[in-house]
Amino acid sequence: MAKTALQFVILYAIMVLTQAIVFNHICLFGYAVPLVFIYVIIKLPITLHTNWVLTVSFLLGMTIDIFSDTQGMNALACTLLGILRKPILHLYFPREDEMSTPTPSMRSLGMSVYLKYVFSVSLIYCLLFFFIETLSFFNALRLLIKIASSTFLTFTILIAIDSLTSTRREKRL
């Protein structure tokens, strides 16, 4: 338990620092922004109590808000994502007891389910974040392009990060 907690603290710190130092300065074609720090929320164990998930999600969003100067937009979007994380997973993988480990991964969920899960979480986070950012549908086409391009970029980077951090046992699948 202590080892897992330490791993998540290290993951939290690494993802916040990489988002603040690297990914906050990337904006492809004026639309696509990688929001890869949500990897922490994706990797939280399914067995973790909802109060802890919401606390970690809020603190993650607030930490990113401090570094990004976004006045609580990430905190709100991360908290909502923390609420929706378990129902999204149950949409694709209805039985928790069939998982080999409580942490969502390609090994525990299977590649197809894990890719759908990560894509759905990325899409929902981008929808929440960019809608909170604009708070209107005034320029709906620009909003949809930002959501679609950021979702695709975030999803691609998250899968790349996951393939780099997966253990040797998981890579054999």
PDB file of C-alpha atoms in Angstrom:
ATOM      1  CA  MET A   1       0.000   0.000   0.000  1.00  0.00           C
ATOM      2  CA  ALA A   2       2.773   2.442   0.911  1.00  0.00           C
ATOM      3  CA  LYS A   3       4.646   1.534  -2.271  1.00  0.00           C
ATOM      4  CA  THR A   4       1.552   2.241  -4.387  1.00  0.00           C
ATOM      5  CA  ALA A   5       0.948   5.559  -2.619  1.00  0.00           C
ATOM      6  CA  LEU A   6       4.560   6.583  -3.183  1.00  0.00           C
ATOM      7  CA  GLN A   7       4.296   5.628  -6.866  1.00  0.00           C
ATOM      8  CA  PHE A   8       1.215   7.847  -7.261  1.00  0.00           C
ATOM      9  CA  VAL A   9       2.895  10.761  -5.473  1.00  0.00           C
ATOM     10  CA  ILE A  10       5.843  10.457  -7.850  1.00  0.00           C
ATOM     11  CA  LEU A  11       3.505  10.127 -10.867  1.00  0.00           C
ATOM     12  CA  TYR A  12       1.565  13.194  -9.648  1.00  0.00           C
ATOM     13  CA  ALA A  13       4.747  15.269  -9.330  1.00  0.00           C
ATOM     14  CA  ILE A  14       6.143  14.161 -12.686  1.00  0.00           C
ATOM     15  CA  MET A  15       2.899  14.799 -14.558  1.00  0.00           C
ATOM     16  CA  VAL A  16       2.395  18.234 -12.975  1.00  0.00           C
ATOM     17  CA  LEU A  17       5.975  19.261 -13.754  1.00  0.00           C
ATOM     18  CA  THR A  18       5.870  18.019 -17.346  1.00  0.00           C
ATOM     19  CA  GLN A  19       2.520  19.726 -17.922  1.00  0.00           C
ATOM     20  CA  ALA A  20       3.769  22.999 -16.427  1.00  0.00           C
ATOM     21  CA  ILE A  21       7.205  22.994 -18.038  1.00  0.00           C
ATOM     22  CA  VAL A  22       6.614  21.316 -21.403  1.00  0.00           C
ATOM     23  CA  PHE A  23       3.005  20.755 -22.403  1.00  0.00           C
ATOM     24  CA  ASN A  24       1.605  24.150 -21.362  1.00  0.00           C
ATOM     25  CA  HIS A  25       3.810  25.693 -24.030  1.00  0.00           C
ATOM     26  CA  ILE A  26       2.539  23.502 -26.870  1.00  0.00           C
ATOM     27  CA  CYS A  27      -0.365  24.640 -29.013  1.00  0.00           C
ATOM     28  CA  LEU A  28      -0.433  22.997 -32.444  1.00  0.00           C
ATOM     29  CA  PHE A  29      -1.935  25.148 -35.205  1.00  0.00           C
ATOM     30  CA  GLY A  30      -3.555  27.385 -32.583  1.00  0.00           C
ATOM     31  CA  TYR A  31      -6.015  24.658 -31.579  1.00  0.00           C
ATOM     32  CA  ALA A  32      -4.529  21.451 -30.166  1.00  0.00           C
ATOM     33  CA  VAL A  33      -3.355  21.640 -26.557  1.00  0.00           C
ATOM     34  CA  PRO A  34      -2.061  18.469 -24.841  1.00  0.00           C
ATOM     35  CA  LEU A  35      -3.646  18.025 -21.409  1.00  0.00           C
ATOM     36  CA  VAL A  36      -1.672  14.979 -20.334  1.00  0.00           C
ATOM     37  CA  PHE A  37      -1.787  15.470 -16.560  1.00  0.00           C
ATOM     38  CA  ILE A  38      -5.146  13.658 -16.528  1.00  0.00           C
ATOM     39  CA  TYR A  39      -3.063  10.472 -16.744  1.00  0.00           C
ATOM     40  CA  VAL A  40      -2.946  10.619 -12.929  1.00  0.00           C
ATOM     41  CA  ILE A  41      -6.755  10.414 -12.744  1.00  0.00           C
ATOM     42  CA  ILE A  42      -6.825   7.642 -15.365  1.00  0.00           C
ATOM     43  CA  LYS A  43      -4.362   5.511 -13.384  1.00  0.00           C
ATOM     44  CA  LEU A  44      -6.035   5.872  -9.966  1.00  0.00           C
ATOM     45  CA  PRO A  45      -7.107   2.446  -8.648  1.00  0.00           C
ATOM     46  CA  ILE A  46     -10.751   1.550  -9.170  1.00  0.00           C
ATOM     47  CA  THR A  47     -10.971   0.414  -5.548  1.00  0.00           C
ATOM     48  CA  LEU A  48      -9.995   3.881  -4.278  1.00  0.00           C
ATOM     49  CA  HIS A  49     -12.868   5.480  -2.359  1.00  0.00           C
ATOM     50  CA  THR A  50     -14.750   8.233  -4.202  1.00  0.00           C
ATOM     51  CA  ASN A  51     -13.816  10.863  -1.624  1.00  0.00           C
ATOM     52  CA  TRP A  52     -10.131  10.220  -2.239  1.00  0.00           C
ATOM     53  CA  VAL A  53     -10.601  10.270  -6.008  1.00  0.00           C
ATOM     54  CA  LEU A  54     -12.353  13.632  -5.795  1.00  0.00           C
ATOM     55  CA  THR A  55      -9.711  15.018  -3.433  1.00  0.00           C
ATOM     56  CA  VAL A  56      -6.826  13.910  -5.660  1.00  0.00           C
ATOM     57  CA  SER A  57      -8.643  15.162  -8.770  1.00  0.00           C
ATOM     58  CA  PHE A  58      -9.339  18.566  -7.241  1.00  0.00           C
ATOM     59  CA  LEU A  59      -5.781  18.958  -5.941  1.00  0.00           C
ATOM     60  CA  LEU A  60      -4.380  17.941  -9.325  1.00  0.00           C
ATOM     61  CA  GLY A  61      -6.558  20.490 -11.112  1.00  0.00           C
ATOM     62  CA  MET A  62      -5.761  23.201  -8.577  1.00  0.00           C
ATOM     63  CA  THR A  63      -2.028  22.539  -8.872  1.00  0.00           C
ATOM     64  CA  ILE A  64      -2.223  22.827 -12.657  1.00  0.00           C
ATOM     65  CA  ASP A  65      -4.320  25.999 -12.280  1.00  0.00           C
ATOM     66  CA  ILE A  66      -1.581  27.551 -10.142  1.00  0.00           C
ATOM     67  CA  PHE A  67       1.065  26.825 -12.794  1.00  0.00           C
ATOM     68  CA  SER A  68      -1.180  27.688 -15.758  1.00  0.00           C
ATOM     69  CA  ASP A  69      -2.975  30.763 -14.373  1.00  0.00           C
ATOM     70  CA  THR A  70      -6.379  29.374 -15.367  1.00  0.00           C
ATOM     71  CA  GLN A  71      -8.425  30.479 -12.300  1.00  0.00           C
ATOM     72  CA  GLY A  72      -9.968  27.160 -11.299  1.00  0.00           C
ATOM     73  CA  MET A  73     -10.952  25.829 -14.723  1.00  0.00           C
ATOM     74  CA  ASN A  74      -8.760  22.736 -14.390  1.00  0.00           C
ATOM     75  CA  ALA A  75      -9.876  22.179 -10.790  1.00  0.00           C
ATOM     76  CA  LEU A  76     -13.528  22.132 -11.841  1.00  0.00           C
ATOM     77  CA  ALA A  77     -12.922  19.956 -14.912  1.00  0.00           C
ATOM     78  CA  CYS A  78     -10.704  17.510 -12.965  1.00  0.00           C
ATOM     79  CA  THR A  79     -13.242  17.206 -10.153  1.00  0.00           C
ATOM     80  CA  LEU A  80     -16.021  16.473 -12.641  1.00  0.00           C
ATOM     81  CA  LEU A  81     -13.749  13.971 -14.380  1.00  0.00           C
ATOM     82  CA  GLY A  82     -13.081  12.314 -11.015  1.00  0.00           C
ATOM     83  CA  ILE A  83     -16.824  11.894 -10.584  1.00  0.00           C
ATOM     84  CA  LEU A  84     -17.290  10.475 -14.091  1.00  0.00           C
ATOM     85  CA  ARG A  85     -14.208   8.208 -14.157  1.00  0.00           C
ATOM     86  CA  LYS A  86     -15.805   5.110 -12.625  1.00  0.00           C
ATOM     87  CA  PRO A  87     -19.063   5.272 -14.669  1.00  0.00           C
ATOM     88  CA  ILE A  88     -16.991   5.661 -17.848  1.00  0.00           C
ATOM     89  CA  LEU A  89     -14.979   2.567 -16.978  1.00  0.00           C
ATOM     90  CA  HIS A  90     -18.150   0.614 -16.142  1.00  0.00           C
ATOM     91  CA  LEU A  91     -19.496   1.565 -19.551  1.00  0.00           C
ATOM     92  CA  TYR A  92     -16.777  -0.536 -21.188  1.00  0.00           C
ATOM     93  CA  PHE A  93     -15.843  -2.978 -18.408  1.00  0.00           C
ATOM     94  CA  PRO A  94     -18.876  -3.736 -16.239  1.00  0.00           C
ATOM     95  CA  ARG A  95     -17.287  -6.125 -13.727  1.00  0.00           C
ATOM     96  CA  GLU A  96     -14.552  -4.826 -11.423  1.00  0.00           C
ATOM     97  CA  ASP A  97     -13.940  -8.247  -9.898  1.00  0.00           C
ATOM     98  CA  GLU A  98     -12.685  -9.594 -13.260  1.00  0.00           C
ATOM     99  CA  MET A  99      -9.788  -7.120 -13.307  1.00  0.00           C
ATOM    100  CA  SER A 100      -6.405  -8.676 -12.548  1.00  0.00           C
ATOM    101  CA  THR A 101      -5.217  -5.485 -10.801  1.00  0.00           C
ATOM    102  CA  PRO A 102      -7.276  -2.558  -9.471  1.00  0.00           C
ATOM    103  CA  THR A 103      -5.281  -0.048 -11.538  1.00  0.00           C
ATOM    104  CA  PRO A 104      -6.620   0.472 -15.076  1.00  0.00           C
ATOM    105  CA  SER A 105      -4.057  -0.685 -17.622  1.00  0.00           C
ATOM    106  CA  MET A 106      -3.876  -2.551 -20.909  1.00  0.00           C
ATOM    107  CA  ARG A 107      -3.085  -5.709 -18.962  1.00  0.00           C
ATOM    108  CA  SER A 108      -5.997  -5.474 -16.542  1.00  0.00           C
ATOM    109  CA  LEU A 109      -8.628  -4.247 -19.028  1.00  0.00           C
ATOM    110  CA  GLY A 110      -7.394  -5.467 -22.387  1.00  0.00           C
ATOM    111  CA  MET A 111      -6.188  -3.210 -25.175  1.00  0.00           C
ATOM    112  CA  SER A 112      -9.562  -2.449 -26.738  1.00  0.00           C
ATOM    113  CA  VAL A 113     -11.298  -1.539 -23.484  1.00  0.00           C
ATOM    114  CA  TYR A 114      -8.310   0.468 -22.231  1.00  0.00           C
ATOM    115  CA  LEU A 115      -8.067   2.493 -25.445  1.00  0.00           C
ATOM    116  CA  LYS A 116     -11.799   3.259 -25.326  1.00  0.00           C
ATOM    117  CA  TYR A 117     -11.488   4.242 -21.663  1.00  0.00           C
ATOM    118  CA  VAL A 118      -8.533   6.578 -22.237  1.00  0.00           C
ATOM    119  CA  PHE A 119     -10.163   8.121 -25.313  1.00  0.00           C
ATOM    120  CA  SER A 120     -13.449   8.693 -23.474  1.00  0.00           C
ATOM    121  CA  VAL A 121     -11.721  10.271 -20.479  1.00  0.00           C
ATOM    122  CA  SER A 122      -9.663  12.501 -22.799  1.00  0.00           C
ATOM    123  CA  LEU A 123     -12.752  13.551 -24.748  1.00  0.00           C
ATOM    124  CA  ILE A 124     -14.796  14.317 -21.655  1.00  0.00           C
ATOM    125  CA  TYR A 125     -11.973  16.295 -20.073  1.00  0.00           C
ATOM    126  CA  CYS A 126     -11.427  18.347 -23.232  1.00  0.00           C
ATOM    127  CA  LEU A 127     -15.180  18.963 -23.541  1.00  0.00           C
ATOM    128  CA  LEU A 128     -15.375  20.141 -19.936  1.00  0.00           C
ATOM    129  CA  PHE A 129     -12.221  22.244 -20.018  1.00  0.00           C
ATOM    130  CA  PHE A 130     -12.872  24.071 -23.277  1.00  0.00           C
ATOM    131  CA  PHE A 131     -16.541  24.645 -22.535  1.00  0.00           C
ATOM    132  CA  ILE A 132     -15.610  26.085 -19.121  1.00  0.00           C
ATOM    133  CA  GLU A 133     -12.961  28.204 -20.859  1.00  0.00           C
ATOM    134  CA  THR A 134     -15.387  29.718 -23.375  1.00  0.00           C
ATOM    135  CA  LEU A 135     -18.659  29.498 -21.399  1.00  0.00           C
ATOM    136  CA  SER A 136     -20.576  29.954 -24.623  1.00  0.00           C
ATOM    137  CA  PHE A 137     -21.271  28.404 -27.991  1.00  0.00           C
ATOM    138  CA  PHE A 138     -20.619  31.729 -29.780  1.00  0.00           C
ATOM    139  CA  ASN A 139     -18.001  30.251 -32.081  1.00  0.00           C
ATOM    140  CA  ALA A 140     -19.102  26.632 -32.054  1.00  0.00           C
ATOM    141  CA  LEU A 141     -16.908  25.506 -34.960  1.00  0.00           C
ATOM    142  CA  ARG A 142     -13.731  26.803 -33.301  1.00  0.00           C
ATOM    143  CA  LEU A 143     -14.801  25.162 -30.025  1.00  0.00           C
ATOM    144  CA  LEU A 144     -15.392  21.806 -31.746  1.00  0.00           C
ATOM    145  CA  ILE A 145     -12.046  21.974 -33.561  1.00  0.00           C
ATOM    146  CA  LYS A 146     -10.239  22.735 -30.288  1.00  0.00           C
ATOM    147  CA  ILE A 147     -12.012  19.866 -28.521  1.00  0.00           C
ATOM    148  CA  ALA A 148     -11.395  17.343 -31.323  1.00  0.00           C
ATOM    149  CA  SER A 149      -7.752  18.266 -31.934  1.00  0.00           C
ATOM    150  CA  SER A 150      -6.880  18.476 -28.234  1.00  0.00           C
ATOM    151  CA  THR A 151      -8.605  15.154 -27.551  1.00  0.00           C
ATOM    152  CA  PHE A 152      -6.670  13.432 -30.322  1.00  0.00           C
ATOM    153  CA  LEU A 153      -3.338  14.966 -29.257  1.00  0.00           C
ATOM    154  CA  THR A 154      -3.940  14.205 -25.565  1.00  0.00           C
ATOM    155  CA  PHE A 155      -5.036  10.629 -26.342  1.00  0.00           C
ATOM    156  CA  THR A 156      -1.976  10.016 -28.520  1.00  0.00           C
ATOM    157  CA  ILE A 157       0.441  11.337 -25.900  1.00  0.00           C
ATOM    158  CA  LEU A 158      -1.293   9.433 -23.074  1.00  0.00           C
ATOM    159  CA  ILE A 159      -0.997   6.145 -24.967  1.00  0.00           C
ATOM    160  CA  ALA A 160       2.668   6.907 -25.664  1.00  0.00           C
ATOM    161  CA  ILE A 161       3.281   7.668 -21.969  1.00  0.00           C
ATOM    162  CA  ASP A 162       1.452   4.500 -20.968  1.00  0.00           C
ATOM    163  CA  SER A 163       3.536   2.378 -23.326  1.00  0.00           C
ATOM    164  CA  LEU A 164       6.714   3.900 -21.879  1.00  0.00           C
ATOM    165  CA  THR A 165       5.666   3.345 -18.269  1.00  0.00           C
ATOM    166  CA  SER A 166       4.175  -0.129 -18.623  1.00  0.00           C
ATOM    167  CA  THR A 167       6.083  -2.969 -17.065  1.00  0.00           C
ATOM    168  CA  ARG A 168       7.793  -5.689 -19.028  1.00  0.00           C
ATOM    169  CA  ARG A 169       4.962  -8.093 -18.126  1.00  0.00           C
ATOM    170  CA  GLU A 170       2.371  -5.778 -19.675  1.00  0.00           C
ATOM    171  CA  LYS A 171       4.328  -5.316 -22.906  1.00  0.00           C
ATOM    172  CA  ARG A 172       4.087  -9.028 -23.715  1.00  0.00           C
ATOM    173  CA  LEU A 173       0.375  -8.768 -24.480  1.00  0.00           C
TER     174      LEU A 173
END
